[in-house]
């Protein structure tokens, strides 16, 4: 194992797109909050994240009436992830508007 193998493992290329998007959104949010000027808009990232939020809302709406305990637990997980994404997007936008 050499340095290229270690860097390949750390780079995150093997992680799912949702995880990378969450990491990129978190990084953009932190960077935007700490930068004194308005940074360039991450259009591709925001398109993917907003589409994911829309898809998760649809899944939640479809499964809200299901009484199956496994489905309910899955629904709770999806709603928690959805709220995390929504918080980051709202905070990111508020930070940009405040500048």
Tab-separated table of C-alpha atoms in Angstrom:
chain	number	residue	atom	x	y	z
A	1	UNK	CA	0.000	0.000	0.000
A	2	UNK	CA	1.471	3.336	-1.053
A	3	UNK	CA	0.347	6.962	-0.731
A	4	UNK	CA	-1.887	6.757	-3.830
A	5	UNK	CA	-3.886	3.923	-2.279
A	6	UNK	CA	-4.324	5.853	0.951
A	7	UNK	CA	-5.406	9.000	-0.893
A	8	UNK	CA	-7.869	6.997	-2.999
A	9	UNK	CA	-9.486	5.645	0.167
A	10	UNK	CA	-9.737	9.076	1.770
A	11	UNK	CA	-10.924	10.897	-1.356
A	12	UNK	CA	-14.489	9.631	-0.893
A	13	UNK	CA	-14.938	8.386	-4.444
A	14	UNK	CA	-16.317	5.128	-3.086
A	15	UNK	CA	-18.965	6.797	-0.939
A	16	UNK	CA	-22.550	7.152	-2.144
A	17	UNK	CA	-23.558	10.332	-3.957
A	18	UNK	CA	-25.925	11.333	-1.134
A	19	UNK	CA	-23.094	11.205	1.392
A	20	UNK	CA	-20.801	13.220	-0.854
A	21	UNK	CA	-23.546	15.778	-1.452
A	22	UNK	CA	-24.109	16.136	2.280
A	23	UNK	CA	-20.374	16.572	2.836
A	24	UNK	CA	-20.100	19.103	0.002
A	25	UNK	CA	-23.145	21.023	1.248
A	26	UNK	CA	-21.751	21.112	4.773
A	27	UNK	CA	-18.385	22.269	3.441
A	28	UNK	CA	-20.052	24.981	1.306
A	29	UNK	CA	-22.132	26.126	4.287
A	30	UNK	CA	-19.111	26.379	6.616
A	31	UNK	CA	-17.027	28.102	3.943
A	32	UNK	CA	-19.796	30.579	3.155
A	33	UNK	CA	-20.253	31.400	6.841
A	34	UNK	CA	-16.554	32.045	7.354
A	35	UNK	CA	-15.908	34.006	4.140
A	36	UNK	CA	-16.247	37.789	4.341
A	37	UNK	CA	-17.572	38.067	0.766
A	38	UNK	CA	-20.229	36.225	-1.189
A	39	UNK	CA	-18.763	33.068	-2.723
A	40	UNK	CA	-19.762	31.625	-6.130
A	41	UNK	CA	-23.084	29.781	-6.165
A	42	UNK	CA	-22.598	25.970	-6.202
A	43	UNK	CA	-25.281	25.393	-8.846
A	44	UNK	CA	-24.711	21.691	-9.581
A	45	UNK	CA	-24.583	20.799	-5.894
A	46	UNK	CA	-27.717	22.791	-5.089
A	47	UNK	CA	-29.616	21.240	-8.007
A	48	UNK	CA	-28.775	17.741	-6.778
A	49	UNK	CA	-29.585	18.564	-3.158
A	50	UNK	CA	-32.897	20.263	-3.963
A	51	UNK	CA	-33.887	17.351	-6.209
A	52	UNK	CA	-33.037	14.920	-3.412
A	53	UNK	CA	-35.118	16.939	-0.947
A	54	UNK	CA	-38.038	16.889	-3.380
A	55	UNK	CA	-37.722	13.099	-3.827
A	56	UNK	CA	-37.581	12.510	-0.076
A	57	UNK	CA	-40.679	14.644	0.478
A	58	UNK	CA	-42.517	12.515	-2.092
A	59	UNK	CA	-41.428	9.294	-0.349
A	60	UNK	CA	-42.575	10.633	3.017
A	61	UNK	CA	-45.955	11.693	1.601
A	62	UNK	CA	-46.467	8.281	-0.040
A	63	UNK	CA	-45.647	6.300	3.105
A	64	UNK	CA	-47.288	8.477	5.762
A	65	UNK	CA	-50.403	6.273	6.005
A	66	UNK	CA	-48.548	2.951	6.265
A	67	UNK	CA	-48.830	1.305	9.691
A	68	UNK	CA	-46.054	-1.233	9.219
A	69	UNK	CA	-43.469	-0.734	12.040
A	70	UNK	CA	-40.523	-1.322	9.690
A	71	UNK	CA	-41.864	1.240	7.252
A	72	UNK	CA	-42.504	3.699	10.074
A	73	UNK	CA	-38.923	3.354	11.299
A	74	UNK	CA	-37.642	3.856	7.754
A	75	UNK	CA	-39.894	6.892	7.455
A	76	UNK	CA	-38.450	8.380	10.648
A	77	UNK	CA	-34.927	7.930	9.271
A	78	UNK	CA	-35.886	9.564	5.964
A	79	UNK	CA	-37.565	12.475	7.753
A	80	UNK	CA	-34.505	13.013	9.948
A	81	UNK	CA	-32.201	13.058	6.934
A	82	UNK	CA	-34.630	15.359	5.132
A	83	UNK	CA	-34.631	17.830	8.032
A	84	UNK	CA	-30.834	17.803	8.136
A	85	UNK	CA	-30.602	18.674	4.430
A	86	UNK	CA	-33.302	21.346	4.774
A	87	UNK	CA	-31.531	22.939	7.743
A	88	UNK	CA	-28.245	23.156	5.840
A	89	UNK	CA	-29.892	24.614	2.736
A	90	UNK	CA	-31.871	27.200	4.746
A	91	UNK	CA	-28.851	28.220	6.785
A	92	UNK	CA	-26.692	28.416	3.660
A	93	UNK	CA	-29.241	30.680	1.959
A	94	UNK	CA	-29.671	32.859	5.063
A	95	UNK	CA	-25.913	33.315	5.274
A	96	UNK	CA	-25.766	34.384	1.624
A	97	UNK	CA	-28.680	36.805	2.019
A	98	UNK	CA	-27.114	38.356	5.122
A	99	UNK	CA	-24.041	39.326	3.106
